[in-house]
Amino acid sequence: MIQNLNYLLFIISNDFFISFGIYSILYLILSIFTKKEILYKIDDEVCRLIIFLGIIYFLIWFAAIIISFTIEESRTYLLNRMFGKYCIGFWLQPLFWIGMTQLLRIKKIQKNWLFRILFSFFFIFSFEKIVIIITSFHRDYLPSAWTMYSDLDFLPDYFLDKSNLKNNSFFIVCRNILFHPKYDFELSDKEIKLHVLRIKTVIL
């Protein structure tokens, strides 16, 4: 049960939060070139999705803690992690993600470039990855060991392939939400081609 909950947390943080961080960067770039109303409507719905996923993340994380307390073998270990010497590592990252997702409810923060760039960075790079990156540049840290931590994805080709997979999954979910019958987005063929061309220009 605990493993399943941890796996769900991993999917939300690794596939949706990171993809939202990349999406936010693309959105900010596209908003420079176009002021179409559809772009802002899409961003509103994507932010609603992330806000909802932030709530789901909190409920799963809290449920995992409660269930872990019911297991005698893991209770002592969990208490040491929650209130021990390195308790900040247990609390900081989940609460930071939950806080960022819920701050998107505030329109001024959601539309603010500075906040969106900061949120994008911290969605893409967790504190754990930031620490590992900083450590990797230490003079006593061997470059040959950089690939030992596979989740950091130092290899460019692998990183790009994995990012494309995450983004495609994220945009498929967003598409199913956005192009629901209740949303009336009527675009001409010319407008669709123009948006596609702009997206390709940004990505390439």
JSON list of C-alpha atoms in Angstrom, two decimals:
[
{"chain": "A", "resi": 1, "resn": "MET", "atom": "CA", "xyz": [0.00, 0.00, 0.00]},
{"chain": "A", "resi": 2, "resn": "ILE", "atom": "CA", "xyz": [2.77, 2.45, 0.99]},
{"chain": "A", "resi": 3, "resn": "GLN", "atom": "CA", "xyz": [4.69, 1.60, -2.17]},
{"chain": "A", "resi": 4, "resn": "ASN", "atom": "CA", "xyz": [1.65, 2.36, -4.32]},
{"chain": "A", "resi": 5, "resn": "LEU", "atom": "CA", "xyz": [1.13, 5.73, -2.62]},
{"chain": "A", "resi": 6, "resn": "ASN", "atom": "CA", "xyz": [4.81, 6.62, -2.99]},
{"chain": "A", "resi": 7, "resn": "TYR", "atom": "CA", "xyz": [4.62, 5.67, -6.65]},
{"chain": "A", "resi": 8, "resn": "LEU", "atom": "CA", "xyz": [1.63, 7.98, -7.15]},
{"chain": "A", "resi": 9, "resn": "LEU", "atom": "CA", "xyz": [3.58, 10.80, -5.48]},
{"chain": "A", "resi": 10, "resn": "PHE", "atom": "CA", "xyz": [6.49, 10.09, -7.81]},
{"chain": "A", "resi": 11, "resn": "ILE", "atom": "CA", "xyz": [4.24, 10.25, -10.89]},
{"chain": "A", "resi": 12, "resn": "ILE", "atom": "CA", "xyz": [2.68, 13.57, -9.86]},
{"chain": "A", "resi": 13, "resn": "SER", "atom": "CA", "xyz": [5.98, 15.22, -8.96]},
{"chain": "A", "resi": 14, "resn": "ASN", "atom": "CA", "xyz": [8.12, 13.74, -11.72]},
{"chain": "A", "resi": 15, "resn": "ASP", "atom": "CA", "xyz": [5.68, 13.78, -14.64]},
{"chain": "A", "resi": 16, "resn": "PHE", "atom": "CA", "xyz": [3.22, 16.59, -13.95]},
{"chain": "A", "resi": 17, "resn": "PHE", "atom": "CA", "xyz": [5.12, 19.13, -11.85]},
{"chain": "A", "resi": 18, "resn": "ILE", "atom": "CA", "xyz": [8.23, 19.00, -14.03]},
{"chain": "A", "resi": 19, "resn": "SER", "atom": "CA", "xyz": [6.15, 19.19, -17.21]},
{"chain": "A", "resi": 20, "resn": "PHE", "atom": "CA", "xyz": [4.26, 22.18, -15.81]},
{"chain": "A", "resi": 21, "resn": "GLY", "atom": "CA", "xyz": [7.57, 23.91, -15.15]},
{"chain": "A", "resi": 22, "resn": "ILE", "atom": "CA", "xyz": [8.63, 23.40, -18.78]},
{"chain": "A", "resi": 23, "resn": "TYR", "atom": "CA", "xyz": [5.18, 24.41, -20.02]},
{"chain": "A", "resi": 24, "resn": "SER", "atom": "CA", "xyz": [5.32, 27.65, -18.01]},
{"chain": "A", "resi": 25, "resn": "ILE", "atom": "CA", "xyz": [8.56, 28.64, -19.71]},
{"chain": "A", "resi": 26, "resn": "LEU", "atom": "CA", "xyz": [7.04, 27.99, -23.16]},
{"chain": "A", "resi": 27, "resn": "TYR", "atom": "CA", "xyz": [3.90, 29.91, -22.16]},
{"chain": "A", "resi": 28, "resn": "LEU", "atom": "CA", "xyz": [5.90, 32.95, -21.07]},
{"chain": "A", "resi": 29, "resn": "ILE", "atom": "CA", "xyz": [7.84, 32.93, -24.33]},
{"chain": "A", "resi": 30, "resn": "LEU", "atom": "CA", "xyz": [4.72, 32.54, -26.47]},
{"chain": "A", "resi": 31, "resn": "SER", "atom": "CA", "xyz": [2.91, 35.31, -24.56]},
{"chain": "A", "resi": 32, "resn": "ILE", "atom": "CA", "xyz": [5.58, 37.72, -25.83]},
{"chain": "A", "resi": 33, "resn": "PHE", "atom": "CA", "xyz": [4.67, 37.03, -29.45]},
{"chain": "A", "resi": 34, "resn": "THR", "atom": "CA", "xyz": [0.92, 36.65, -29.19]},
{"chain": "A", "resi": 35, "resn": "LYS", "atom": "CA", "xyz": [-1.84, 38.13, -27.05]},
{"chain": "A", "resi": 36, "resn": "LYS", "atom": "CA", "xyz": [-4.57, 35.73, -28.17]},
{"chain": "A", "resi": 37, "resn": "GLU", "atom": "CA", "xyz": [-7.31, 35.14, -25.63]},
{"chain": "A", "resi": 38, "resn": "ILE", "atom": "CA", "xyz": [-7.09, 31.37, -26.17]},
{"chain": "A", "resi": 39, "resn": "LEU", "atom": "CA", "xyz": [-3.51, 31.36, -24.83]},
{"chain": "A", "resi": 40, "resn": "TYR", "atom": "CA", "xyz": [-4.65, 32.85, -21.52]},
{"chain": "A", "resi": 41, "resn": "LYS", "atom": "CA", "xyz": [-7.66, 30.51, -21.33]},
{"chain": "A", "resi": 42, "resn": "ILE", "atom": "CA", "xyz": [-5.40, 27.51, -21.85]},
{"chain": "A", "resi": 43, "resn": "ASP", "atom": "CA", "xyz": [-3.03, 28.76, -19.16]},
{"chain": "A", "resi": 44, "resn": "ASP", "atom": "CA", "xyz": [-5.90, 29.24, -16.71]},
{"chain": "A", "resi": 45, "resn": "GLU", "atom": "CA", "xyz": [-7.08, 25.67, -17.23]},
{"chain": "A", "resi": 46, "resn": "VAL", "atom": "CA", "xyz": [-3.57, 24.23, -16.98]},
{"chain": "A", "resi": 47, "resn": "CYS", "atom": "CA", "xyz": [-3.04, 26.13, -13.71]},
{"chain": "A", "resi": 48, "resn": "ARG", "atom": "CA", "xyz": [-6.34, 24.74, -12.42]},
{"chain": "A", "resi": 49, "resn": "LEU", "atom": "CA", "xyz": [-5.10, 21.25, -13.23]},
{"chain": "A", "resi": 50, "resn": "ILE", "atom": "CA", "xyz": [-1.87, 21.82, -11.28]},
{"chain": "A", "resi": 51, "resn": "ILE", "atom": "CA", "xyz": [-3.79, 23.32, -8.33]},
{"chain": "A", "resi": 52, "resn": "PHE", "atom": "CA", "xyz": [-5.99, 20.20, -8.29]},
{"chain": "A", "resi": 53, "resn": "LEU", "atom": "CA", "xyz": [-2.94, 17.92, -8.53]},
{"chain": "A", "resi": 54, "resn": "GLY", "atom": "CA", "xyz": [-1.36, 19.84, -5.63]},
{"chain": "A", "resi": 55, "resn": "ILE", "atom": "CA", "xyz": [-4.38, 18.95, -3.48]},
{"chain": "A", "resi": 56, "resn": "ILE", "atom": "CA", "xyz": [-4.21, 15.31, -4.61]},
{"chain": "A", "resi": 57, "resn": "TYR", "atom": "CA", "xyz": [-0.48, 15.27, -3.83]},
{"chain": "A", "resi": 58, "resn": "PHE", "atom": "CA", "xyz": [-1.14, 16.58, -0.30]},
{"chain": "A", "resi": 59, "resn": "LEU", "atom": "CA", "xyz": [-3.88, 14.00, 0.38]},
{"chain": "A", "resi": 60, "resn": "ILE", "atom": "CA", "xyz": [-1.74, 11.10, -0.85]},
{"chain": "A", "resi": 61, "resn": "TRP", "atom": "CA", "xyz": [1.32, 12.33, 1.07]},
{"chain": "A", "resi": 62, "resn": "PHE", "atom": "CA", "xyz": [-0.72, 12.75, 4.27]},
{"chain": "A", "resi": 63, "resn": "ALA", "atom": "CA", "xyz": [-2.35, 9.33, 3.80]},
{"chain": "A", "resi": 64, "resn": "ALA", "atom": "CA", "xyz": [1.08, 7.73, 3.35]},
{"chain": "A", "resi": 65, "resn": "ILE", "atom": "CA", "xyz": [2.25, 9.25, 6.64]},
{"chain": "A", "resi": 66, "resn": "ILE", "atom": "CA", "xyz": [-0.83, 8.04, 8.52]},
{"chain": "A", "resi": 67, "resn": "ILE", "atom": "CA", "xyz": [-0.58, 4.51, 7.11]},
{"chain": "A", "resi": 68, "resn": "SER", "atom": "CA", "xyz": [3.15, 4.38, 7.93]},
{"chain": "A", "resi": 69, "resn": "PHE", "atom": "CA", "xyz": [2.33, 5.14, 11.58]},
{"chain": "A", "resi": 70, "resn": "THR", "atom": "CA", "xyz": [0.07, 2.09, 11.69]},
{"chain": "A", "resi": 71, "resn": "ILE", "atom": "CA", "xyz": [2.97, -0.16, 10.72]},
{"chain": "A", "resi": 72, "resn": "GLU", "atom": "CA", "xyz": [5.11, -0.83, 13.77]},
{"chain": "A", "resi": 73, "resn": "GLU", "atom": "CA", "xyz": [8.28, -1.60, 11.79]},
{"chain": "A", "resi": 74, "resn": "SER", "atom": "CA", "xyz": [8.30, 1.75, 10.01]},
{"chain": "A", "resi": 75, "resn": "ARG", "atom": "CA", "xyz": [7.02, 3.94, 12.87]},
{"chain": "A", "resi": 76, "resn": "THR", "atom": "CA", "xyz": [10.39, 4.54, 14.54]},
{"chain": "A", "resi": 77, "resn": "TYR", "atom": "CA", "xyz": [12.12, 5.21, 11.22]},
{"chain": "A", "resi": 78, "resn": "LEU", "atom": "CA", "xyz": [9.39, 7.67, 10.20]},
{"chain": "A", "resi": 79, "resn": "LEU", "atom": "CA", "xyz": [9.54, 9.54, 13.52]},
{"chain": "A", "resi": 80, "resn": "ASN", "atom": "CA", "xyz": [13.31, 9.93, 13.12]},
{"chain": "A", "resi": 81, "resn": "ARG", "atom": "CA", "xyz": [12.83, 11.34, 9.65]},
{"chain": "A", "resi": 82, "resn": "MET", "atom": "CA", "xyz": [10.03, 13.69, 10.71]},
{"chain": "A", "resi": 83, "resn": "PHE", "atom": "CA", "xyz": [11.59, 15.07, 13.89]},
{"chain": "A", "resi": 84, "resn": "GLY", "atom": "CA", "xyz": [15.22, 14.03, 13.75]},
{"chain": "A", "resi": 85, "resn": "LYS", "atom": "CA", "xyz": [18.36, 15.94, 12.87]},
{"chain": "A", "resi": 86, "resn": "TYR", "atom": "CA", "xyz": [17.54, 16.07, 9.17]},
{"chain": "A", "resi": 87, "resn": "CYS", "atom": "CA", "xyz": [13.79, 16.60, 9.48]},
{"chain": "A", "resi": 88, "resn": "ILE", "atom": "CA", "xyz": [13.93, 19.57, 7.10]},
{"chain": "A", "resi": 89, "resn": "GLY", "atom": "CA", "xyz": [14.58, 17.11, 4.27]},
{"chain": "A", "resi": 90, "resn": "PHE", "atom": "CA", "xyz": [11.31, 15.35, 5.06]},
{"chain": "A", "resi": 91, "resn": "TRP", "atom": "CA", "xyz": [9.08, 18.42, 5.30]},
{"chain": "A", "resi": 92, "resn": "LEU", "atom": "CA", "xyz": [10.57, 21.03, 2.98]},
{"chain": "A", "resi": 93, "resn": "GLN", "atom": "CA", "xyz": [10.11, 19.61, -0.52]},
{"chain": "A", "resi": 94, "resn": "PRO", "atom": "CA", "xyz": [6.51, 18.28, -0.25]},
{"chain": "A", "resi": 95, "resn": "LEU", "atom": "CA", "xyz": [5.25, 21.39, 1.55]},
{"chain": "A", "resi": 96, "resn": "PHE", "atom": "CA", "xyz": [7.09, 23.60, -0.95]},
{"chain": "A", "resi": 97, "resn": "TRP", "atom": "CA", "xyz": [5.42, 21.87, -3.91]},
{"chain": "A", "resi": 98, "resn": "ILE", "atom": "CA", "xyz": [2.01, 21.98, -2.22]},
{"chain": "A", "resi": 99, "resn": "GLY", "atom": "CA", "xyz": [2.46, 25.66, -1.38]},
{"chain": "A", "resi": 100, "resn": "MET", "atom": "CA", "xyz": [3.51, 26.59, -4.93]},
{"chain": "A", "resi": 101, "resn": "THR", "atom": "CA", "xyz": [0.55, 24.81, -6.50]},
{"chain": "A", "resi": 102, "resn": "GLN", "atom": "CA", "xyz": [-1.93, 26.53, -4.18]},
{"chain": "A", "resi": 103, "resn": "LEU", "atom": "CA", "xyz": [-0.35, 29.96, -4.66]},
{"chain": "A", "resi": 104, "resn": "LEU", "atom": "CA", "xyz": [-1.40, 29.69, -8.30]},
{"chain": "A", "resi": 105, "resn": "ARG", "atom": "CA", "xyz": [-4.96, 30.31, -7.08]},
{"chain": "A", "resi": 106, "resn": "ILE", "atom": "CA", "xyz": [-3.95, 33.97, -6.69]},
{"chain": "A", "resi": 107, "resn": "LYS", "atom": "CA", "xyz": [-4.31, 35.61, -10.11]},
{"chain": "A", "resi": 108, "resn": "LYS", "atom": "CA", "xyz": [-1.61, 38.21, -9.45]},
{"chain": "A", "resi": 109, "resn": "ILE", "atom": "CA", "xyz": [0.89, 35.44, -8.76]},
{"chain": "A", "resi": 110, "resn": "GLN", "atom": "CA", "xyz": [-0.35, 33.30, -11.63]},
{"chain": "A", "resi": 111, "resn": "LYS", "atom": "CA", "xyz": [0.10, 36.17, -14.11]},
{"chain": "A", "resi": 112, "resn": "ASN", "atom": "CA", "xyz": [3.35, 37.48, -12.67]},
{"chain": "A", "resi": 113, "resn": "TRP", "atom": "CA", "xyz": [6.39, 36.67, -14.81]},
{"chain": "A", "resi": 114, "resn": "LEU", "atom": "CA", "xyz": [8.86, 36.58, -11.93]},
{"chain": "A", "resi": 115, "resn": "PHE", "atom": "CA", "xyz": [6.79, 34.17, -9.87]},
{"chain": "A", "resi": 116, "resn": "ARG", "atom": "CA", "xyz": [6.14, 31.90, -12.84]},
{"chain": "A", "resi": 117, "resn": "ILE", "atom": "CA", "xyz": [9.85, 31.73, -13.69]},
{"chain": "A", "resi": 118, "resn": "LEU", "atom": "CA", "xyz": [10.72, 30.93, -10.07]},
{"chain": "A", "resi": 119, "resn": "PHE", "atom": "CA", "xyz": [7.95, 28.34, -9.87]},
{"chain": "A", "resi": 120, "resn": "SER", "atom": "CA", "xyz": [9.14, 26.78, -13.15]},
{"chain": "A", "resi": 121, "resn": "PHE", "atom": "CA", "xyz": [12.67, 26.43, -11.83]},
{"chain": "A", "resi": 122, "resn": "PHE", "atom": "CA", "xyz": [11.62, 24.82, -8.53]},
{"chain": "A", "resi": 123, "resn": "PHE", "atom": "CA", "xyz": [9.11, 22.52, -10.26]},
{"chain": "A", "resi": 124, "resn": "ILE", "atom": "CA", "xyz": [11.80, 21.28, -12.65]},
{"chain": "A", "resi": 125, "resn": "PHE", "atom": "CA", "xyz": [14.61, 21.06, -10.09]},
{"chain": "A", "resi": 126, "resn": "SER", "atom": "CA", "xyz": [13.79, 19.63, -6.68]},
{"chain": "A", "resi": 127, "resn": "PHE", "atom": "CA", "xyz": [15.95, 20.55, -3.68]},
{"chain": "A", "resi": 128, "resn": "GLU", "atom": "CA", "xyz": [17.52, 17.11, -3.86]},
{"chain": "A", "resi": 129, "resn": "LYS", "atom": "CA", "xyz": [18.61, 17.65, -7.46]},
{"chain": "A", "resi": 130, "resn": "ILE", "atom": "CA", "xyz": [19.88, 21.15, -6.70]},
{"chain": "A", "resi": 131, "resn": "VAL", "atom": "CA", "xyz": [22.04, 19.79, -3.88]},
{"chain": "A", "resi": 132, "resn": "ILE", "atom": "CA", "xyz": [23.40, 17.05, -6.15]},
{"chain": "A", "resi": 133, "resn": "ILE", "atom": "CA", "xyz": [24.18, 19.54, -8.93]},
{"chain": "A", "resi": 134, "resn": "ILE", "atom": "CA", "xyz": [26.01, 21.84, -6.50]},
{"chain": "A", "resi": 135, "resn": "THR", "atom": "CA", "xyz": [27.89, 18.88, -5.03]},
{"chain": "A", "resi": 136, "resn": "SER", "atom": "CA", "xyz": [28.88, 17.70, -8.50]},
{"chain": "A", "resi": 137, "resn": "PHE", "atom": "CA", "xyz": [30.78, 20.95, -9.08]},
{"chain": "A", "resi": 138, "resn": "HIS", "atom": "CA", "xyz": [32.79, 20.57, -5.89]},
{"chain": "A", "resi": 139, "resn": "ARG", "atom": "CA", "xyz": [36.51, 20.24, -6.54]},
{"chain": "A", "resi": 140, "resn": "ASP", "atom": "CA", "xyz": [36.67, 16.85, -4.80]},
{"chain": "A", "resi": 141, "resn": "TYR", "atom": "CA", "xyz": [33.76, 15.42, -6.77]},
{"chain": "A", "resi": 142, "resn": "LEU", "atom": "CA", "xyz": [34.81, 13.27, -9.73]},
{"chain": "A", "resi": 143, "resn": "PRO", "atom": "CA", "xyz": [33.12, 14.04, -13.08]},
{"chain": "A", "resi": 144, "resn": "SER", "atom": "CA", "xyz": [33.17, 10.33, -13.89]},
{"chain": "A", "resi": 145, "resn": "ALA", "atom": "CA", "xyz": [30.59, 9.79, -11.14]},
{"chain": "A", "resi": 146, "resn": "TRP", "atom": "CA", "xyz": [28.06, 12.27, -12.54]},
{"chain": "A", "resi": 147, "resn": "THR", "atom": "CA", "xyz": [25.97, 9.58, -14.18]},
{"chain": "A", "resi": 148, "resn": "MET", "atom": "CA", "xyz": [25.71, 7.51, -10.97]},
{"chain": "A", "resi": 149, "resn": "TYR", "atom": "CA", "xyz": [22.53, 9.38, -10.07]},
{"chain": "A", "resi": 150, "resn": "SER", "atom": "CA", "xyz": [20.31, 8.40, -12.98]},
{"chain": "A", "resi": 151, "resn": "ASP", "atom": "CA", "xyz": [17.37, 10.64, -12.06]},
{"chain": "A", "resi": 152, "resn": "LEU", "atom": "CA", "xyz": [19.50, 13.71, -12.58]},
{"chain": "A", "resi": 153, "resn": "ASP", "atom": "CA", "xyz": [19.85, 12.83, -16.27]},
{"chain": "A", "resi": 154, "resn": "PHE", "atom": "CA", "xyz": [23.11, 14.54, -17.08]},
{"chain": "A", "resi": 155, "resn": "LEU", "atom": "CA", "xyz": [23.21, 12.94, -20.51]},
{"chain": "A", "resi": 156, "resn": "PRO", "atom": "CA", "xyz": [21.60, 15.45, -22.95]},
{"chain": "A", "resi": 157, "resn": "ASP", "atom": "CA", "xyz": [19.99, 12.90, -25.30]},
{"chain": "A", "resi": 158, "resn": "TYR", "atom": "CA", "xyz": [18.41, 10.93, -22.47]},
{"chain": "A", "resi": 159, "resn": "PHE", "atom": "CA", "xyz": [17.27, 14.13, -20.76]},
{"chain": "A", "resi": 160, "resn": "LEU", "atom": "CA", "xyz": [15.60, 15.40, -23.95]},
{"chain": "A", "resi": 161, "resn": "ASP", "atom": "CA", "xyz": [13.88, 12.08, -24.64]},
{"chain": "A", "resi": 162, "resn": "LYS", "atom": "CA", "xyz": [12.58, 11.87, -21.08]},
{"chain": "A", "resi": 163, "resn": "SER", "atom": "CA", "xyz": [11.44, 15.52, -21.15]},
{"chain": "A", "resi": 164, "resn": "ASN", "atom": "CA", "xyz": [9.57, 14.94, -24.42]},
{"chain": "A", "resi": 165, "resn": "LEU", "atom": "CA", "xyz": [7.81, 11.92, -22.94]},
{"chain": "A", "resi": 166, "resn": "LYS", "atom": "CA", "xyz": [6.78, 13.88, -19.84]},
{"chain": "A", "resi": 167, "resn": "ASN", "atom": "CA", "xyz": [5.60, 16.86, -21.86]},
{"chain": "A", "resi": 168, "resn": "ASN", "atom": "CA", "xyz": [3.58, 14.71, -24.26]},
{"chain": "A", "resi": 169, "resn": "SER", "atom": "CA", "xyz": [1.83, 12.98, -21.35]},
{"chain": "A", "resi": 170, "resn": "PHE", "atom": "CA", "xyz": [1.17, 16.33, -19.67]},
{"chain": "A", "resi": 171, "resn": "PHE", "atom": "CA", "xyz": [-0.23, 17.95, -22.81]},
{"chain": "A", "resi": 172, "resn": "ILE", "atom": "CA", "xyz": [-2.45, 14.96, -23.56]},
{"chain": "A", "resi": 173, "resn": "VAL", "atom": "CA", "xyz": [-4.08, 15.37, -20.15]},
{"chain": "A", "resi": 174, "resn": "CYS", "atom": "CA", "xyz": [-4.40, 19.13, -20.68]},
{"chain": "A", "resi": 175, "resn": "ARG", "atom": "CA", "xyz": [-5.88, 18.61, -24.14]},
{"chain": "A", "resi": 176, "resn": "ASN", "atom": "CA", "xyz": [-8.59, 16.28, -22.79]},
{"chain": "A", "resi": 177, "resn": "ILE", "atom": "CA", "xyz": [-9.51, 18.92, -20.22]},
{"chain": "A", "resi": 178, "resn": "LEU", "atom": "CA", "xyz": [-9.25, 21.98, -22.45]},
{"chain": "A", "resi": 179, "resn": "PHE", "atom": "CA", "xyz": [-11.11, 20.71, -25.49]},
{"chain": "A", "resi": 180, "resn": "HIS", "atom": "CA", "xyz": [-14.13, 19.65, -23.54]},
{"chain": "A", "resi": 181, "resn": "PRO", "atom": "CA", "xyz": [-17.48, 20.59, -25.16]},
{"chain": "A", "resi": 182, "resn": "LYS", "atom": "CA", "xyz": [-18.05, 23.34, -22.57]},
{"chain": "A", "resi": 183, "resn": "TYR", "atom": "CA", "xyz": [-15.08, 25.28, -23.98]},
{"chain": "A", "resi": 184, "resn": "ASP", "atom": "CA", "xyz": [-15.84, 27.02, -27.24]},
{"chain": "A", "resi": 185, "resn": "PHE", "atom": "CA", "xyz": [-12.49, 27.58, -28.92]},
{"chain": "A", "resi": 186, "resn": "GLU", "atom": "CA", "xyz": [-13.18, 28.32, -32.57]},
{"chain": "A", "resi": 187, "resn": "LEU", "atom": "CA", "xyz": [-10.00, 28.83, -34.56]},
{"chain": "A", "resi": 188, "resn": "SER", "atom": "CA", "xyz": [-9.55, 29.10, -38.28]},
{"chain": "A", "resi": 189, "resn": "ASP", "atom": "CA", "xyz": [-7.06, 26.88, -40.11]},
{"chain": "A", "resi": 190, "resn": "LYS", "atom": "CA", "xyz": [-4.81, 29.88, -40.57]},
{"chain": "A", "resi": 191, "resn": "GLU", "atom": "CA", "xyz": [-4.77, 30.63, -36.82]},
{"chain": "A", "resi": 192, "resn": "ILE", "atom": "CA", "xyz": [-4.05, 27.00, -35.94]},
{"chain": "A", "resi": 193, "resn": "LYS", "atom": "CA", "xyz": [-1.13, 26.87, -38.37]},
{"chain": "A", "resi": 194, "resn": "LEU", "atom": "CA", "xyz": [0.20, 30.14, -36.95]},
{"chain": "A", "resi": 195, "resn": "HIS", "atom": "CA", "xyz": [0.14, 28.81, -33.36]},
{"chain": "A", "resi": 196, "resn": "VAL", "atom": "CA", "xyz": [1.84, 25.56, -34.42]},
{"chain": "A", "resi": 197, "resn": "LEU", "atom": "CA", "xyz": [4.53, 27.51, -36.28]},
{"chain": "A", "resi": 198, "resn": "ARG", "atom": "CA", "xyz": [5.21, 29.67, -33.21]},
{"chain": "A", "resi": 199, "resn": "ILE", "atom": "CA", "xyz": [5.47, 26.65, -30.94]},
{"chain": "A", "resi": 200, "resn": "LYS", "atom": "CA", "xyz": [7.91, 24.95, -33.34]},
{"chain": "A", "resi": 201, "resn": "THR", "atom": "CA", "xyz": [9.98, 28.15, -33.51]},
{"chain": "A", "resi": 202, "resn": "VAL", "atom": "CA", "xyz": [10.24, 28.30, -29.72]},
{"chain": "A", "resi": 203, "resn": "ILE", "atom": "CA", "xyz": [11.09, 24.61, -29.31]},
{"chain": "A", "resi": 204, "resn": "LEU", "atom": "CA", "xyz": [13.65, 24.51, -32.11]}
]
